[in-house]
Amino acid sequence: MPFARLPDRAVLTVTGPAAADFLQNLVTADLDGLGADEARPAALLTPQGKILFDFLASRIADGFRLDVAAGARSDLAKRLTLYKLRAKVEIAAVDAPVVALWGGSELPAEALVDTRFAERSTARLYGAPPEGMAEAAPAAFAAHRIRAGIAEAEADFPASDVFPHDVLLDQNGGVSFRKGCFVGQEVVSRMQHRGTARRRLMLIEAEGHITRGVEISAGGKTIGTIIAAAGSEGMALVRLDRLAEALAADAVLAADGVPVVATIPPWAGYTLPQAGSSPAEGEA
């Protein structure tokens, strides 16, 4: 089982008697059901329902650990502090190494399962890397993540640019539609119940090298944008109605002139609309 140290990730802790209620009322995921051996995706949204920060949440003795993009940790701490008011919580940056493990049959006892992945052999460690395992470059884990269809803020998309549905947080446990209110909940719940998600993350396979940021076109129309790439594989945000029309017309999908194939991640439960149908008016 390889492991990689992730220098682009950092740790923030939220501790204290009110930590659970504080975060439960702010973030998208249901933290009440978070297992002690799990790292679960969650996000803090804008009031308009777009992702301001995303992170992996896990339990510690007196609260929660938030594994966030290193460049966003300070801003997340400031935003949480704004919401803190008189709540009995402490928000602190912690100098802990973030280590990813994947591809093995048995995880170390102290590892936390990264529940974004359908298989339960991808995990996080916060501290010294495990002994006796092969160290890989961070890019190797990024390629593993991209192949699985797991997008991350900062690395793949900017803050305040996408809805949780766009990057499949509604599919991997990153959003709870049952726990009650959180910041941006009204917009996200409306998208869920009305089916108004226009864009979705798709896996991309190309006949050659593909580049992040390149648009995907079909029949002369832009249908999406590649947000992450590793060699000839990548992820893209795609307009579902335009993709359905392109497939119905048997149009070739291409990114910067390179033919590509777009598929739904096998763990995701959404489907393409019927060609010619228009997404419901609303959020996009």
XYZ file of C-alpha atoms in Angstrom, residues 2-280:
279
model
C 1.597 3.322 -1.040
C 1.306 6.523 0.940
C 1.875 10.152 0.058
C 2.467 13.200 2.201
C 0.131 15.986 1.074
C 1.817 19.370 1.556
C -1.141 21.134 -0.055
C -3.424 20.050 2.815
C -3.557 21.397 6.361
C -5.417 20.757 9.621
C -7.780 22.959 11.578
C -9.383 21.780 14.829
C -12.715 22.815 16.302
C -12.929 21.790 19.936
C -14.891 22.514 23.072
C -18.273 21.678 24.659
C -20.275 23.233 21.801
C -18.101 21.984 18.911
C -20.563 19.356 17.685
C -23.607 21.633 17.643
C -21.586 24.518 16.236
C -20.391 22.610 13.174
C -23.592 20.601 12.722
C -25.520 23.843 12.250
C -23.025 25.259 9.741
C -21.688 22.576 7.406
C -23.337 20.386 4.791
C -22.554 16.907 6.161
C -24.256 15.135 9.058
C -21.491 15.060 11.648
C -23.679 13.424 14.291
C -23.358 10.170 12.355
C -19.613 10.492 11.732
C -17.803 7.323 12.780
C -14.624 7.429 14.844
C -12.736 5.648 12.049
C -13.932 7.903 9.211
C -12.941 11.094 7.434
C -16.122 12.421 5.831
C -16.446 15.124 3.154
C -18.258 18.311 4.111
C -18.412 21.917 3.014
C -19.179 25.370 4.289
C -21.329 27.157 1.726
C -22.126 30.727 0.848
C -25.713 31.782 1.654
C -26.350 31.323 -2.088
C -25.453 27.638 -1.800
C -22.014 27.583 -3.465
C -18.949 25.921 -1.940
C -16.839 28.401 -0.001
C -14.640 25.716 1.620
C -14.638 21.950 1.406
C -12.811 19.622 3.778
C -12.642 16.178 5.320
C -14.070 16.091 8.858
C -13.008 13.528 11.447
C -13.432 13.160 15.193
C -10.823 13.908 17.831
C -11.120 13.562 21.595
C -12.762 16.921 22.273
C -14.160 17.910 18.908
C -13.363 17.679 15.215
C -10.435 17.837 12.837
C -10.947 19.603 9.490
C -8.562 18.579 6.687
C -8.640 21.492 4.236
C -6.582 22.950 1.395
C -3.523 24.534 2.981
C -4.076 27.816 1.188
C -7.630 28.048 2.533
C -7.010 27.117 6.189
C -6.556 30.681 7.456
C -9.657 31.913 5.633
C -11.713 28.988 6.928
C -10.601 29.749 10.474
C -11.631 33.381 10.034
C -15.020 32.421 8.607
C -15.728 29.966 11.417
C -14.713 32.611 13.931
C -17.304 34.969 12.436
C -19.984 32.367 13.132
C -18.657 31.539 16.598
C -20.217 34.448 18.529
C -20.435 33.200 22.140
C -20.304 29.498 21.364
C -17.911 27.584 23.608
C -15.559 26.424 20.878
C -11.889 26.862 20.090
C -10.683 27.078 16.501
C -6.991 26.368 15.986
C -4.514 25.615 13.218
C -2.552 22.447 13.978
C 0.836 21.578 12.529
C 0.070 17.948 11.689
C 1.254 16.130 8.556
C -1.560 14.998 6.275
C -0.893 11.567 4.756
C -3.002 9.686 2.207
C -2.923 5.887 1.814
C -4.550 3.856 -0.937
C -4.522 0.681 -2.933
C -3.948 -1.874 -0.191
C -6.007 -4.637 1.372
C -5.522 -3.710 5.026
C -5.292 -0.262 6.592
C -3.163 0.602 9.629
C -5.169 0.679 12.847
C -4.834 4.443 13.206
C -5.947 5.216 9.637
C -9.279 6.905 8.948
C -11.282 5.694 5.964
C -11.752 8.455 3.381
C -15.459 7.971 2.704
C -15.371 9.969 -0.537
C -14.094 6.807 -2.232
C -16.471 3.940 -2.969
C -13.868 1.376 -1.960
C -12.779 1.578 1.669
C -9.055 1.179 1.064
C -8.299 4.892 0.681
C -7.544 6.574 3.987
C -6.006 9.473 5.860
C -3.384 9.623 8.596
C -2.496 12.714 10.600
C 1.025 12.328 11.907
C 4.055 10.223 11.095
C 3.766 8.110 7.922
C 3.449 4.358 8.443
C 6.576 2.237 8.523
C 7.136 -0.476 5.972
C 5.091 1.168 3.217
C 6.319 2.672 -0.021
C 6.233 6.452 -0.257
C 4.783 7.926 -3.429
C 4.753 11.479 -4.750
C 1.689 13.637 -4.031
C 0.958 13.539 -7.765
C 0.376 9.772 -7.534
C -2.410 10.299 -5.010
C -3.811 13.156 -7.105
C -4.020 10.785 -10.080
C -5.795 8.198 -7.890
C -8.250 10.866 -6.754
C -8.874 12.103 -10.289
C -9.516 8.581 -11.607
C -12.087 8.122 -8.838
C -13.896 11.358 -9.674
C -13.157 13.160 -6.390
C -12.839 16.924 -6.844
C -11.357 19.307 -4.281
C -11.657 23.060 -3.811
C -8.513 25.067 -4.551
C -6.906 22.155 -6.416
C -9.720 21.702 -8.957
C -12.196 24.554 -8.607
C -12.165 27.996 -6.979
C -14.184 29.030 -3.962
C -17.735 30.314 -4.509
C -17.830 28.912 -8.056
C -19.715 25.603 -7.839
C -22.688 24.076 -6.077
C -22.257 20.860 -4.060
C -24.269 18.972 -6.711
C -21.811 20.059 -9.414
C -18.935 18.164 -7.778
C -21.049 15.274 -6.425
C -21.026 16.124 -2.729
C -24.671 15.091 -2.793
C -23.572 11.648 -3.990
C -20.726 10.835 -1.583
C -22.218 11.756 1.789
C -20.922 15.314 1.770
C -24.438 16.780 2.014
C -27.232 15.690 4.321
C -30.777 16.478 3.225
C -32.254 15.201 6.493
C -30.298 16.802 9.317
C -31.884 20.239 9.107
C -30.513 23.707 8.519
C -26.990 24.695 7.536
C -25.615 27.701 5.672
C -26.965 27.621 2.089
C -29.285 24.708 2.892
C -32.391 26.215 1.289
C -30.784 26.557 -2.143
C -29.129 23.129 -2.060
C -32.307 21.385 -0.885
C -34.312 23.078 -3.624
C -31.841 21.840 -6.228
C -32.171 18.334 -4.815
C -35.951 18.199 -4.739
C -36.537 19.979 -8.048
C -33.705 18.254 -9.877
C -32.262 21.554 -11.110
C -28.574 20.590 -11.133
C -27.414 21.554 -14.623
C -23.744 20.637 -14.309
C -22.188 17.439 -13.036
C -18.693 16.083 -12.650
C -17.789 13.516 -15.314
C -14.778 11.255 -15.773
C -12.820 11.979 -18.939
C -10.671 9.613 -20.987
C -8.698 10.947 -23.931
C -6.761 9.519 -26.829
C -3.842 11.701 -25.779
C -2.671 14.104 -23.106
C -5.323 16.468 -21.760
C -4.852 19.734 -19.912
C -6.683 21.277 -16.997
C -8.768 24.292 -17.979
C -9.411 23.187 -21.545
C -13.019 23.324 -22.767
C -14.817 20.229 -24.046
C -16.779 20.787 -27.225
C -19.175 18.783 -29.360
C -20.826 19.812 -32.603
C -19.413 23.294 -32.325
C -20.794 23.869 -28.805
C -18.937 24.030 -25.522
C -20.383 21.449 -23.159
C -17.924 21.526 -20.276
C -14.486 22.277 -18.880
C -11.732 19.965 -17.664
C -11.034 20.813 -14.015
C -8.294 18.248 -13.320
C -6.087 16.011 -15.416
C -3.478 13.289 -15.027
C -2.059 12.225 -18.352
C -4.915 11.050 -20.549
C -7.457 10.915 -17.699
C -9.298 13.724 -16.032
C -12.448 15.189 -14.546
C -14.715 17.770 -16.111
C -17.710 19.840 -15.159
C -20.221 19.180 -17.906
C -23.616 20.606 -18.804
C -25.784 17.494 -18.738
C -28.362 18.668 -21.272
C -25.685 19.583 -23.796
C -23.878 16.282 -23.302
C -27.129 14.352 -23.786
C -27.797 16.225 -27.031
C -24.249 15.579 -28.261
C -24.509 11.865 -27.541
C -27.927 11.658 -29.242
C -26.454 13.322 -32.313
C -23.452 10.970 -32.206
C -21.175 14.032 -32.048
C -17.510 13.603 -31.224
C -16.430 15.105 -27.902
C -13.066 16.826 -28.011
C -10.810 18.801 -25.679
C -8.396 21.081 -27.513
C -8.735 18.860 -30.560
C -8.153 15.604 -28.659
C -11.114 13.169 -28.809
C -12.435 12.311 -25.343
C -15.031 10.049 -23.767
C -17.105 11.287 -20.825
C -18.594 8.834 -18.337
C -20.471 9.076 -15.065
C -18.372 7.906 -12.088
C -19.573 4.361 -11.347
C -20.364 5.215 -7.705
C -22.543 8.208 -8.598
C -26.301 7.827 -8.838
C -27.257 10.529 -11.323
C -28.243 9.962 -14.953
C -28.222 12.028 -18.124
C -31.438 13.793 -19.130
C -33.268 12.840 -22.307
C -31.823 14.597 -25.348
C -33.807 17.737 -26.130
C -35.098 18.171 -22.585
C -34.148 21.316 -20.725
C -33.132 21.403 -17.079
C -35.688 23.050 -14.861
